[in-house]
Structures are given as C-alpha cells and as structure tokens.
Tab-separated table of C-alpha atoms in Angstrom:
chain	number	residue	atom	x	y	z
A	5	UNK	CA	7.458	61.435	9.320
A	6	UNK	CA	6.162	57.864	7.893
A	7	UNK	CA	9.257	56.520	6.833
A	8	UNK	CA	10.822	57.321	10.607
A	9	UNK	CA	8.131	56.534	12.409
A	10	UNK	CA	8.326	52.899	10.988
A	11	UNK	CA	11.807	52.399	10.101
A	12	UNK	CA	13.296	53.552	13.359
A	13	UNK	CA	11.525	50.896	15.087
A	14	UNK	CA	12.120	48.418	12.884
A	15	UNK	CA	15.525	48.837	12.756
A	16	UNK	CA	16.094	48.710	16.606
A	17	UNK	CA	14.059	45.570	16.940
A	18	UNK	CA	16.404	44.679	14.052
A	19	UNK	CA	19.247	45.739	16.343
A	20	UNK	CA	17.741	44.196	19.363
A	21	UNK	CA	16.831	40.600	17.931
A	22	UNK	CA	20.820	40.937	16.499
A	23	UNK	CA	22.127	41.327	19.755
A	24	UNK	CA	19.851	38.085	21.786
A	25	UNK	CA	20.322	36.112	18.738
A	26	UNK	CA	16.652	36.444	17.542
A	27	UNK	CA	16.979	36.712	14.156
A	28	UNK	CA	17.512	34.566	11.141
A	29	UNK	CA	20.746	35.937	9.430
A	30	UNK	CA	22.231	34.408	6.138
A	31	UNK	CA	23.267	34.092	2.305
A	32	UNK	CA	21.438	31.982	-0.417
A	33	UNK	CA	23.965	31.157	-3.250
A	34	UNK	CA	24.098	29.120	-6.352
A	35	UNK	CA	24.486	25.057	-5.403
A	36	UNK	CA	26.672	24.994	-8.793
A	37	UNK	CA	28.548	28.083	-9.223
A	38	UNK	CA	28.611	29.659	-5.824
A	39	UNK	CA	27.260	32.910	-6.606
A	40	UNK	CA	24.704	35.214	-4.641
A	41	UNK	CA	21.218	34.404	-5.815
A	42	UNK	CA	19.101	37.918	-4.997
A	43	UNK	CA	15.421	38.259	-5.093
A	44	UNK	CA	14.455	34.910	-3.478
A	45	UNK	CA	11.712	34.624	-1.076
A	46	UNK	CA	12.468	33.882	2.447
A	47	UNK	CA	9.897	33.053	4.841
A	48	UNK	CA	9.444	32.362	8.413
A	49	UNK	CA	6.365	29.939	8.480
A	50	UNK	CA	5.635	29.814	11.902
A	51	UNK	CA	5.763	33.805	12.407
A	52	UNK	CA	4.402	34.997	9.053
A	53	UNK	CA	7.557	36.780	8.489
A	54	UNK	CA	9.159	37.504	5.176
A	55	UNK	CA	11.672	38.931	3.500
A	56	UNK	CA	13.560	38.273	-0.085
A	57	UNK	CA	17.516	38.465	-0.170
A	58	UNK	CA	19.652	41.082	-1.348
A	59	UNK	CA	22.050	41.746	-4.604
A	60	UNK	CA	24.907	39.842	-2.636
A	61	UNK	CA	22.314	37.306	-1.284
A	62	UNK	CA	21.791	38.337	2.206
A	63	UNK	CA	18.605	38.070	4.022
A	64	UNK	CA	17.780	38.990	7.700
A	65	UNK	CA	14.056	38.337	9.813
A	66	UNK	CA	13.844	39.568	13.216
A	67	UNK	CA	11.717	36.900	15.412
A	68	UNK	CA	10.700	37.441	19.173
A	69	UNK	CA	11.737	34.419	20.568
A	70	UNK	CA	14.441	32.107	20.223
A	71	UNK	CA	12.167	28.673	19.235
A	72	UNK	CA	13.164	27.032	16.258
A	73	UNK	CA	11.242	27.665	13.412
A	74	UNK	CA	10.618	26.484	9.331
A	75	UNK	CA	12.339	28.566	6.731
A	76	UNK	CA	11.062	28.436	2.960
A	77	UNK	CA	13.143	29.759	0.162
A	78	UNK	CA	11.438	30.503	-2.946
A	79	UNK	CA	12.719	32.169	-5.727
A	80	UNK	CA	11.416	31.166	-10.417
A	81	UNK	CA	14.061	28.945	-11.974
A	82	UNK	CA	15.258	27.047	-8.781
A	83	UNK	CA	14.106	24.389	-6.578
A	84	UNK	CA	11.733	25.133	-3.486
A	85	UNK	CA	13.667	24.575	0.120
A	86	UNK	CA	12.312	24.010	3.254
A	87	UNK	CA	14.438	23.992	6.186
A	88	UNK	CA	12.540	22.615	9.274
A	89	UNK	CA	13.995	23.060	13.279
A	90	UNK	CA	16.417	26.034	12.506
A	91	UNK	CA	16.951	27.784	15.410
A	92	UNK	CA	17.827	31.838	15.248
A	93	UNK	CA	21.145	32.640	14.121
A	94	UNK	CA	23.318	34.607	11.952
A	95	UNK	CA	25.830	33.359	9.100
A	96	UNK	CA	22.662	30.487	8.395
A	97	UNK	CA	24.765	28.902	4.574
A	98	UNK	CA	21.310	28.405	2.330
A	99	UNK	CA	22.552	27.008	-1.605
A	100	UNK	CA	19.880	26.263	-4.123
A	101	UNK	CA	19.792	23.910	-6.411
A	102	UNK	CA	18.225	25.262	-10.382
A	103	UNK	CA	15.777	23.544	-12.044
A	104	UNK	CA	15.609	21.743	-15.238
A	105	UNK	CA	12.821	21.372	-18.167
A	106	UNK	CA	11.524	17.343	-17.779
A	107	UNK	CA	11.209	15.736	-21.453
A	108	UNK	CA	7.663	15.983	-20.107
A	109	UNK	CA	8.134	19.808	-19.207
A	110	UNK	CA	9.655	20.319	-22.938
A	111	UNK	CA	6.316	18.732	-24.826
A	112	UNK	CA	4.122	20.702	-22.080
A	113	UNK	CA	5.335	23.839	-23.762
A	114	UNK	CA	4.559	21.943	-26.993
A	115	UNK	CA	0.888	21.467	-26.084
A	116	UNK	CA	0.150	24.637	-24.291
A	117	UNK	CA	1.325	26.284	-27.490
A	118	UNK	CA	0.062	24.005	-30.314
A	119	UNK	CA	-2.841	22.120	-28.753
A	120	UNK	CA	-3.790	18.438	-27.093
A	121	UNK	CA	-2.794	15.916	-29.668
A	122	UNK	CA	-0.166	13.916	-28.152
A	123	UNK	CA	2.477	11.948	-30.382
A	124	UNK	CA	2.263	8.179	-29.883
A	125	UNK	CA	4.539	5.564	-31.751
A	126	UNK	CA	2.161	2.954	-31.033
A	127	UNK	CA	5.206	0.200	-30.662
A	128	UNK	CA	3.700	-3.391	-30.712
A	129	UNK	CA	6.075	-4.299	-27.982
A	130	UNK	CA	4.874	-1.945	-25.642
A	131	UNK	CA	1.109	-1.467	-26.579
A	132	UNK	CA	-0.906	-3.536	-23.757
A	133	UNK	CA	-4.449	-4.647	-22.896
A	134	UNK	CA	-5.995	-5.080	-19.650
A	135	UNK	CA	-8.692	-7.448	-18.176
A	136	UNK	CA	-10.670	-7.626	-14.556
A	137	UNK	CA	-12.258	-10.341	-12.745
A	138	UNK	CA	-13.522	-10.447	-9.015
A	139	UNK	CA	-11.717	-11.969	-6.158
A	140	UNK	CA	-12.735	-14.381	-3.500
A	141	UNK	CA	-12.500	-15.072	-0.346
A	142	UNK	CA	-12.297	-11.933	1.996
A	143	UNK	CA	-11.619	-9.813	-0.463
A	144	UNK	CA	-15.022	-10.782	-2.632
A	145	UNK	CA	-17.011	-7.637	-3.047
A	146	UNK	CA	-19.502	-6.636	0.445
A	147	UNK	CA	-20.779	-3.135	0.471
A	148	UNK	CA	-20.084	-3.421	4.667
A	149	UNK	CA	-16.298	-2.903	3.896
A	150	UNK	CA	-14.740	-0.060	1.643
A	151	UNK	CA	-11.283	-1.683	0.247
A	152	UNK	CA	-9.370	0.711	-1.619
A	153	UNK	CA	-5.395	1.567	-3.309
A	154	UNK	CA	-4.220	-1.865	-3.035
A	155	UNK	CA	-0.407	-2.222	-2.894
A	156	UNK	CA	2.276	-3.903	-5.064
A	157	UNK	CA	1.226	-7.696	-4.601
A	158	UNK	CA	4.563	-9.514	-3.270
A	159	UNK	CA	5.265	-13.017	-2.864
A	160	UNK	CA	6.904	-14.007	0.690
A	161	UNK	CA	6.684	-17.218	2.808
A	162	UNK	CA	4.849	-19.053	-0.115
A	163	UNK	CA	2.077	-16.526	-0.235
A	164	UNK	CA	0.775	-13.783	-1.948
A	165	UNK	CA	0.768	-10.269	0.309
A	166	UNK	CA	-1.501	-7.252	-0.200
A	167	UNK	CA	-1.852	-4.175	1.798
A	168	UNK	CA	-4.901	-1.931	1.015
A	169	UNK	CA	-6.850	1.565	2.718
A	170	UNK	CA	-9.993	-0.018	4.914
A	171	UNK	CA	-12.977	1.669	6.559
A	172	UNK	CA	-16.478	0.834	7.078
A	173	UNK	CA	-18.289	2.180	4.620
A	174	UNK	CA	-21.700	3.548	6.108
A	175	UNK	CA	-19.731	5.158	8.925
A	176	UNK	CA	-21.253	8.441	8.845
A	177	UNK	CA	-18.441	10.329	10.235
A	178	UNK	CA	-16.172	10.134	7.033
A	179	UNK	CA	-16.014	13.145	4.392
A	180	UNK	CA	-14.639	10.396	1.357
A	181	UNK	CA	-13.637	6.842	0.670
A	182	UNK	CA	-10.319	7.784	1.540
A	183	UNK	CA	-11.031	9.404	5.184
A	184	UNK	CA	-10.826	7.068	8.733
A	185	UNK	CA	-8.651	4.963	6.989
A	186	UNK	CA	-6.241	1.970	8.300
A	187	UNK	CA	-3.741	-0.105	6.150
A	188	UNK	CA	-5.137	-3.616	6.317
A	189	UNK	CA	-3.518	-6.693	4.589
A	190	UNK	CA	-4.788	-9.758	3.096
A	191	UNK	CA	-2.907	-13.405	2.195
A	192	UNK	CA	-3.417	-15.533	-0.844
A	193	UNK	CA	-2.200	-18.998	-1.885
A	194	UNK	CA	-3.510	-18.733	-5.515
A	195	UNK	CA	-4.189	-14.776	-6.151
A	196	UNK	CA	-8.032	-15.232	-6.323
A	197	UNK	CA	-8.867	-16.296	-2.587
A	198	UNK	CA	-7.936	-13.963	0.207
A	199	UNK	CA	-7.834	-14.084	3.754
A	200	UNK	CA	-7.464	-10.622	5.739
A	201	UNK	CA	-5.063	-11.187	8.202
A	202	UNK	CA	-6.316	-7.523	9.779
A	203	UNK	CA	-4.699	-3.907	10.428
A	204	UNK	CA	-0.808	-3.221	9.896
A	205	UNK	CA	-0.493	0.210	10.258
A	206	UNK	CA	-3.228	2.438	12.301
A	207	UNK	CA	-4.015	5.847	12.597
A	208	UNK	CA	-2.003	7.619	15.241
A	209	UNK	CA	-2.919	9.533	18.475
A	210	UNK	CA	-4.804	13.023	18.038
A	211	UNK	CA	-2.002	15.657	16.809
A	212	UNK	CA	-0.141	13.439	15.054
A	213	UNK	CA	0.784	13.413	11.080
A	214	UNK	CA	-1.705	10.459	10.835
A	215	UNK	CA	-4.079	10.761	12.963
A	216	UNK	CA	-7.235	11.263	10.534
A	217	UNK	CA	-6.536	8.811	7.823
A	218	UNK	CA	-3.766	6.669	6.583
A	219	UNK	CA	-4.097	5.313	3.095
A	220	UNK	CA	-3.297	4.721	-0.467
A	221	UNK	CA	0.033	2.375	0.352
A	222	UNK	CA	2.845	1.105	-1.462
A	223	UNK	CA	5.035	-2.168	0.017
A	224	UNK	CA	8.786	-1.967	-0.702
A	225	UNK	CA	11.151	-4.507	0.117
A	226	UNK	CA	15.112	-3.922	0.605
A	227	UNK	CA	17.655	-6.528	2.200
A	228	UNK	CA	15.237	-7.993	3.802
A	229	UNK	CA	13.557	-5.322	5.421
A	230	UNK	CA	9.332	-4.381	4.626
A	231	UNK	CA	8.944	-0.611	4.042
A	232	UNK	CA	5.029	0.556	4.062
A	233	UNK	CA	4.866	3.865	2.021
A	234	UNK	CA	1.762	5.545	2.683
A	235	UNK	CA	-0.488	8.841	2.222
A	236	UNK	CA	-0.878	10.530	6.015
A	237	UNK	CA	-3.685	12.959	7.059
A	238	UNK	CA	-3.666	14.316	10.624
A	239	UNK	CA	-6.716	16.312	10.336
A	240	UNK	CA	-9.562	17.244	7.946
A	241	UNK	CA	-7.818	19.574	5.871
A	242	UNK	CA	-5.527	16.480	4.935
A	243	UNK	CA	-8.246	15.224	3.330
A	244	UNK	CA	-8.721	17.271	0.674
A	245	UNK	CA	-5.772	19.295	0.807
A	246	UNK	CA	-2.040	19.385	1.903
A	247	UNK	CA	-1.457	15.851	3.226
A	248	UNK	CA	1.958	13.866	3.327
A	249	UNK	CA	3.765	10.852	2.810
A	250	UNK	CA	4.883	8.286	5.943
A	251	UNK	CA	6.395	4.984	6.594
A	252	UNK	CA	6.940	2.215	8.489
A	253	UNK	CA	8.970	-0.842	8.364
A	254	UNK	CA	8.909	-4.226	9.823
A	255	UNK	CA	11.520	-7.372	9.433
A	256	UNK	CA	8.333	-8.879	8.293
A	257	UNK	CA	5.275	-9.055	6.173
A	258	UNK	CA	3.492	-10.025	8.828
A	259	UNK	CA	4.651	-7.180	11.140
A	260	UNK	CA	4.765	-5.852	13.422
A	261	UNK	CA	5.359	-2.213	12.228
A	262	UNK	CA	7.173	0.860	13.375
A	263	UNK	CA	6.202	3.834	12.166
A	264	UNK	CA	8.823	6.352	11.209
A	265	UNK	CA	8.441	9.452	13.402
A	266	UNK	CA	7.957	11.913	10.748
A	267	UNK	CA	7.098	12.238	7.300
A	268	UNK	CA	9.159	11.624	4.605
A	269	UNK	CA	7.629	13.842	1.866
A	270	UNK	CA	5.746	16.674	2.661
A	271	UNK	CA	3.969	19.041	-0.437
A	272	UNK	CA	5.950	22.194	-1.700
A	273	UNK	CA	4.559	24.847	0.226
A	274	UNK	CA	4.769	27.848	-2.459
A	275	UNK	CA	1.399	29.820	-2.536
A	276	UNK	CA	2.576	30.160	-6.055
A	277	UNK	CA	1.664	27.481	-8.480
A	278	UNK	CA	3.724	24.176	-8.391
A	279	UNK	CA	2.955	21.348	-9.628
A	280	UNK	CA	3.075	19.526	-6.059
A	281	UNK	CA	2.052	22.681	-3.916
A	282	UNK	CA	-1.118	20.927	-2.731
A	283	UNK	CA	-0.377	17.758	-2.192
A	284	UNK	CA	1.908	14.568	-2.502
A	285	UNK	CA	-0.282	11.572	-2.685
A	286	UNK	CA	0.429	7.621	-4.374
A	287	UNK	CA	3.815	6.856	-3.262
A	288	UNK	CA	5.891	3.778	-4.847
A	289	UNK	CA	9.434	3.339	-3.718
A	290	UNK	CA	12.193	1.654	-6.094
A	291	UNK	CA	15.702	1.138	-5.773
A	292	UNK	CA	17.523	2.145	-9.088
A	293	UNK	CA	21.034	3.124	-9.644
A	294	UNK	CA	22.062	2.610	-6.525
A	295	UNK	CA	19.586	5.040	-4.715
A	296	UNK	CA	15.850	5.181	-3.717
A	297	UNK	CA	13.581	6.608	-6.280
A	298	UNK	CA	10.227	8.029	-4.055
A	299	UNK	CA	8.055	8.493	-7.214
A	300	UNK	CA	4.733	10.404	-6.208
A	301	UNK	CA	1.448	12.326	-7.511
A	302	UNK	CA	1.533	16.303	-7.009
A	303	UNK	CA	-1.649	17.929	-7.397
A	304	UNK	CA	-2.067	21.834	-7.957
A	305	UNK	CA	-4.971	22.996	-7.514
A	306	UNK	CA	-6.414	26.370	-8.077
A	307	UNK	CA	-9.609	26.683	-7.650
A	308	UNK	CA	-10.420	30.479	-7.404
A	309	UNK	CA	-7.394	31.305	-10.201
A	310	UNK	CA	-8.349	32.090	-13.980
A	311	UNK	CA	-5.115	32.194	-14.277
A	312	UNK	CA	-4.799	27.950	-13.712
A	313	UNK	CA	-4.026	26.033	-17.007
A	314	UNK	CA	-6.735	23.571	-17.343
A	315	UNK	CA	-5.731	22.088	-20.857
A	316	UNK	CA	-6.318	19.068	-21.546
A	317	UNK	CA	-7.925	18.299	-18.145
A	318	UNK	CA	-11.117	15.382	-17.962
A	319	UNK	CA	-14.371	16.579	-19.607
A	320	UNK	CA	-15.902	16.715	-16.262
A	321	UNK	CA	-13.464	19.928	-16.159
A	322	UNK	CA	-11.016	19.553	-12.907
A	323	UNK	CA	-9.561	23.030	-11.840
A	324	UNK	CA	-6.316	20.966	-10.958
A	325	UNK	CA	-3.749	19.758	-12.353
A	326	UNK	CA	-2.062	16.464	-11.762
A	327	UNK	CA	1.384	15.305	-12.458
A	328	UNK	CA	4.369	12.843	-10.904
A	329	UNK	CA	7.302	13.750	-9.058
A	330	UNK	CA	10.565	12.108	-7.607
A	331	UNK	CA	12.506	12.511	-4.305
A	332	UNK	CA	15.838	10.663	-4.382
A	333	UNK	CA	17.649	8.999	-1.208
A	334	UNK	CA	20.736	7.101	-0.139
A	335	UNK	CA	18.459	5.250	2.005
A	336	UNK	CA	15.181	3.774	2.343
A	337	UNK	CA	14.190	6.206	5.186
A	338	UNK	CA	15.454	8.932	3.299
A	339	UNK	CA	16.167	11.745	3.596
A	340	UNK	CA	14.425	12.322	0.106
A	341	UNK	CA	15.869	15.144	-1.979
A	342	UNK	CA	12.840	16.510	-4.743
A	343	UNK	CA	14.562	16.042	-8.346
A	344	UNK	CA	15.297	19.489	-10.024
A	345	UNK	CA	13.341	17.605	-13.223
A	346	UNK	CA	10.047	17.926	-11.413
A	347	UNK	CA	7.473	17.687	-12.505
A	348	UNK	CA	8.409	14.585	-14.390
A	349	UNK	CA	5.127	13.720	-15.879
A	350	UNK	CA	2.257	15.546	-17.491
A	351	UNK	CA	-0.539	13.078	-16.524
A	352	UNK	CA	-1.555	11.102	-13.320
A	353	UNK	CA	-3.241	9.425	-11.617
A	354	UNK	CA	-2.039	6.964	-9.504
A	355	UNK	CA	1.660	5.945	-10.039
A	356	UNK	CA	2.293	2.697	-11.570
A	357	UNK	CA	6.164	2.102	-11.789
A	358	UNK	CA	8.584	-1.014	-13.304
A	359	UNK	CA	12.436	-1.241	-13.637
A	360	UNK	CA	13.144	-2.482	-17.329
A	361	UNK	CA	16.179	-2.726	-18.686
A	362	UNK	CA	18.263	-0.026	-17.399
A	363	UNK	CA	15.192	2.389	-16.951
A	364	UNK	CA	12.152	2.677	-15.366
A	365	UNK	CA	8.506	2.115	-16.801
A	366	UNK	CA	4.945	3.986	-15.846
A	367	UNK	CA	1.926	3.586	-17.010
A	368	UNK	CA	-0.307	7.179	-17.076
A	369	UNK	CA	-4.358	6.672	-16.451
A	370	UNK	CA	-5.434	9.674	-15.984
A	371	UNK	CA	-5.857	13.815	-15.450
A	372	UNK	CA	-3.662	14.836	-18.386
A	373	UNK	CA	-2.940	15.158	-22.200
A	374	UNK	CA	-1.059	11.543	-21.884
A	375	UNK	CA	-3.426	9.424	-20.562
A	376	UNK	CA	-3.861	5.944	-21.248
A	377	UNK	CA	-0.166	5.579	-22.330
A	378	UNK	CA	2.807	3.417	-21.186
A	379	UNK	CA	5.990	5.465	-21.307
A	380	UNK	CA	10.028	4.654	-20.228
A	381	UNK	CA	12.652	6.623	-18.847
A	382	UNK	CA	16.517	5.284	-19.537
A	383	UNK	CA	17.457	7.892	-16.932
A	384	UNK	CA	14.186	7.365	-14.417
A	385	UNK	CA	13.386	11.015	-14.819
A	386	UNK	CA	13.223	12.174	-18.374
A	387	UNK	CA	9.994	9.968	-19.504
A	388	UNK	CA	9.112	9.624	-23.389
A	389	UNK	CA	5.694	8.023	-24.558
A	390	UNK	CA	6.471	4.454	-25.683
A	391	UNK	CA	2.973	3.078	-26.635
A	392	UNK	CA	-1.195	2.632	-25.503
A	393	UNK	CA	-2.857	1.155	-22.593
A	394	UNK	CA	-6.216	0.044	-23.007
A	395	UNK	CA	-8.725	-0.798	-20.303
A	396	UNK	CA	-6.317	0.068	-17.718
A	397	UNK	CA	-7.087	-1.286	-14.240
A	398	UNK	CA	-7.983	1.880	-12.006
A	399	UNK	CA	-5.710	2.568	-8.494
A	400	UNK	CA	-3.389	-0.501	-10.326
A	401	UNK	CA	-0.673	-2.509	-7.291
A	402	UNK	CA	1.399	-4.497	-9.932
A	403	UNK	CA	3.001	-7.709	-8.818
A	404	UNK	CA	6.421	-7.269	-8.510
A	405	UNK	CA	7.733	-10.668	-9.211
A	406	UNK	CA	10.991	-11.730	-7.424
A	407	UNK	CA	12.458	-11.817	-10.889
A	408	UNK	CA	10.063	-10.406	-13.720
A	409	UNK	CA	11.065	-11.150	-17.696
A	410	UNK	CA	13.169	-8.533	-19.002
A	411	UNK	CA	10.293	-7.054	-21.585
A	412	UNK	CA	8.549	-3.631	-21.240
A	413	UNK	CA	5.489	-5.692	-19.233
A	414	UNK	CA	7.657	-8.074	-17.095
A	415	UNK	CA	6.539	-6.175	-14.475
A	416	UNK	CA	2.660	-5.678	-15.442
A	417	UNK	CA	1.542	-9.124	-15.963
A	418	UNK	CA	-1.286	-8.767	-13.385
A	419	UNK	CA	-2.001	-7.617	-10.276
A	420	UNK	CA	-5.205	-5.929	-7.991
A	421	UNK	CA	-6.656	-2.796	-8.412
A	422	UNK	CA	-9.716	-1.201	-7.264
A	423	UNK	CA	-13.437	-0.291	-8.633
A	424	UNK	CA	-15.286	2.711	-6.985
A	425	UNK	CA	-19.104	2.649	-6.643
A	426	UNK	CA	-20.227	7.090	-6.032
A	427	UNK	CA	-24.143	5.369	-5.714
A	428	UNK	CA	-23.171	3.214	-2.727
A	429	UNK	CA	-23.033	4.073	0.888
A	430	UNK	CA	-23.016	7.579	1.569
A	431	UNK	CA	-19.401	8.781	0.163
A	432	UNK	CA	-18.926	5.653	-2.022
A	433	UNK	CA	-18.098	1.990	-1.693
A	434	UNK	CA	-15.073	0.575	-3.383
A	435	UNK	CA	-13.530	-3.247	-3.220
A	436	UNK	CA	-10.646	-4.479	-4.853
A	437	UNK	CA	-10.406	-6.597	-7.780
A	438	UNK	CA	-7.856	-8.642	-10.248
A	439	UNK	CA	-6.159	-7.217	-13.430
A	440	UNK	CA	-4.134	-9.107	-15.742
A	441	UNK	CA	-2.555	-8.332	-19.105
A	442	UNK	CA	-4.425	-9.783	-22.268
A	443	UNK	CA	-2.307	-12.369	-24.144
C-alpha cells in the first residue's frame, strides 16, 4: 500500500514531465574511455531535486516547469561538474573527467599517515629572505583608510601601477577588512611615493555577483589588453562564505573598465568535503604553455564536522583547511576548466606565483604543513618543495618585471604587501607596505 501509493504518482509525474519536456533526461560516461559511470550524484540546484545514475549511466529528474536550471554531478574519484542554463530535455551527453593524486596530494597521504615534518632540501639557490619598509605618499600609513591585497606591481607608461581592496575603515556598517570594498589604484615614479589615482572597479548594483564587496585583486596583462582578477561578494554570506572570482578588462591601466558579466570561477558546490567547496578566493592569472593558468585559494571549511582533518593547521587551531587550485583556459576570459590535479597545494594563503624556466614558482605563507617554503612546478601543477622563505611579506603583489632574470627569484625581487592591525578601528585597519628580497 506504501510503495503504490508513492510510486504510482511518481511515476506518472515521471510520465507527465516526459511527455511536456519537463524533465532532465541523460547519460554520464567516462571523458577517457567512454563507459557508463553509475552511482554519481545528480542534482537539480534550483529545485532541490536529486537523483544518482544508473548501472548504464542514465539519470532522469522530473521538474515542474520548463526554466532552465543548474545541474551538479558528483560522484569520489572524478571531477565535480556544474552545468549552468540547461534547459529540460532528454538525451542531455554529461562525460566526466577522473581525478589525479597532486605531488602535493601524494605527500598529504604521507603526513596524514606519518606526521607534520615536512622534507626540505634547503637549496641555497632558492632559500630567500624578506625585508619591509613603509611607503610614502598616499599610500603612507592613516588609520582613516583600510588598504589591503595589493596587486602584482606593473610598470606601464613610465610608472609603477598598483591596484589594492579600499574602504573606510571606521565605517560601522562592515562585518571585516575585506567587506564594502572597491579596487582602487595608486601610481609611482620611484616605488616609495604613491599617488591614488582613485576607484577602477566598483561594487555593482544590488543583486549582482559584486554587489557587497569586491577585493583581493590580481592585474594581468596579455597583448596589450589589462585584465583585473578579483574576489566578488554579492551579499553577506560572500563574506565569509561561498564567494567568487570576476573580471574586468580595460585597453588601459588607467581604465576605464568593463566588467565581465559573470564570474569566472565559482567554488565547487559539493556538501561533501573539497578542498575548494567553500570558497575560491586570491586569484593570479599567468599565461604558460600556451594557455591561461587561473591559480586560486580553496578553503574547506567544516566547522560542525569531527570528521575535518585539522593536521597541521595554525596553533590558533582553524577548523579549515586551505589549499591552491588551477582552472585552465584558451583565453583570458575563460572559460576556465578546474585541473583534475586539484588540489595542487597543501598550504595557503594567498597565492604568490612566477614563471621560471619552463615552470612555474609559489611561494606558501601560510595554513598548512608547508608553510614558509618556496616550491616549483616543471609542469605548473605537480609542485615539489624547493627551499625556505623567511620573513615573508604577508598578502605579497610581486613585481612582475617586463623581463625578470631567469633565477628562481627573478620574479620576487620586491614588491607591496600588506600589514593588518585587529586593535584598530572596529574590524581592523590594514595599509600597504614595501617588501624586497635581502641581498
């Protein structure tokens, strides 16, 4: 009596949705080998609905209307997809693509089994020192003005640019440093006097992806063309939690800038634990091999789980972890495909990336059993610890010369970062100061 009472309905609205086209029909195979990948979790976001797919891959979610909607496909051992705008249909072709252990996944398994200590070669060539002095100008430390995540410093018209997060910082309204942000940029002749030329990109009109705070930028430049990479929250929850990653672009430093309508990297929305299932945050665009490498902080947080692998975490005892990414594009605009290496890191905080050679370089500060170390990537995925950083500049833009020495710090020699004061205003104060590397 149960069973009819609930399947016979079920299966006519089944039936029903079939025959108007309300339903979201399909097969999720194997990327590589073509074969029918059962037990993967399909979800309707907007509805709530779920299923998971069959042995021969099929899946099928009645919906009562005919709106497009977001479908998520989650499923152990292959990547997350999100497909956003589908509208209801039948014979809907999903392929997923498996994932693969990081060299930083591999010595994960190493420390979670064995303990913390990290293995370091120490090589002289890479080992590096850091100094900070204060700036001038604009720029010069006021407690009026919270400055924050300055950019990659660039050199362009026969100045130094910077683009940076800006707020007020007694304004009363804002829940952290980071919140009622704009990007802001400054100009220097020398590198130690700044003038701030005033906003670049604002925060956009209510219900947009940005319309809380836009912050913590990256510049990128490409034939000639400015790309602003930035973190995007359109409401409070953005805040803390899931935000994403936009852009805009300009023909020059100067502006004026177009946003991009939508976001370009949005977190992994699993309710399962994933490295970047809370948010995506940091962003630094290269071009490598031909492609565009979005590098970018996930954050997994859990909170209210025992089950959440603290190891090696800060003494102050985050229930997070933190750990870098990579979305891959044939253009600057994307679209940007997540790596199947991800997590690519162990550590965060803030990404600090280099081409060398015929790799890539990071530097790790923080939130993680590799902190503090400088590490290189031949491949610009699979990273192995090279060496030490001491007194690493916090929230680090590097200057990207036009064209840096080829040695593991040709692209570290200085830059700005910032310094955060908890005992000033009433979430904090921060300004922005100068790092260089000690001789």
């Amino acid at each position: 009596m149960f069973r009819r009472s609930h399947v016979f309905p079920a299966l006519c609205l089944l039936l029903t949705s079939v025959a108007t086209g309300q339903s979201f029909e399909g097969f999720v195979s194997d990327s590589a080998s073509g074969n029918p990948v059962s037990g993967v979790s399909v979800l309707v976001a907007e509805d709530n609905q779920s299923t998971t797919t069959g042995d021969d891959g099929s899946f099928a979610i009645p919906v009562g209307d005919s709106q497009t909607k977001t479908l998520r496909f989650a499923i152990d051992g292959y990547m997350f997809l999100e497909k956003r705008g589908v509208a209801p249909s039948t014979g809907i072709d999903i392929k997923l693509r498996k994932a693969t252990k990081s060299a930083a996944t591999l010595r994960e398994e190493g420390y979670l089994a064995n303990g913390c200590e990290i293995e370091n070669p120490e090589k002289p060539d890479w080992n590096i020192r850091f100094e900070s002095s204060l700036l001038k100008g604009d720029l010069a430390p006021d407690p009026t003005y919270t400055r924050r995540d300055p950019s990659a410093v660039i050199l362009a018209n026969g100045k130094y640019y910077v683009w940076y997060s800006y707020s007020l910082t007694h304004d009363t309204n804002k829940l952290a440093p980071w919140d009622l942000n704009d990007l802001y940029f400054a100009t220097s002749t020398d590198g130690e006097t700044w003038d701030e030329q005033g906003p670049a990109v604002s925060r956009g009109p209510e219900g947009s992806f940005d319309h809380r705070s836009v912050f913590t930028t990256e510049i990128f430049v490409h034939d000639g063309v400015y790309y602003l990479i930035y973190q995007a929250a359109g409401d409070v929850d953005g805040i803390y939690n899931r935000n994403v990653i936009g852009m805009a672009k300009s023909e020059s430093p100067d502006g004026p800038w177009a946003k991009v309508d939508e976001p370009v990297l949005r977190p992994t929305y699993t309710n399962e634990q994933y490295f970047d299932n809370n948010a995506v945050h940091d962003p630094c665009l290269i071009h490598y091999r031909d492609k565009f490498y979005l590098y970018y902080k996930g954050e997994c947080n859990c909170f209210e789980n025992e089950d959440c692998q603290r190891w090696c975490n800060p003494c102050c005892g985050l229930k997070k972890q933190v750990k870098w990414g990579v979305a891959i594009a044939d253009h600057p605009t994307g679209p940007f495909v997540k790596s199947e290496f991800n997590p690519i890191t162990n550590t965060g905080h803030e990404v600090m990336v280099w081409k060398y050679g015929s790799g890539i370089a990071i530097l790790q500060h923080q939130d993680g059993p590799e902190a503090k170390t400088i590490q290189y990537a031949d491949d610009g995925v699979n990273f192995e610890i090279m060496g030490s950083a001491i007194d690493m500049p916090e929230a680090a833009g590097l200057f990207r010369p036009n064209n840096p020495e080829n040695t593991p710090h040709g692209g570290i020699e200085w830059g700005l970062s910032h310094v955060l004061k908890w005992n000033a205003g009433p979430k904090g104060w921060m300004y922005i100061q100068k790092y260089q590397k000690v001789k």
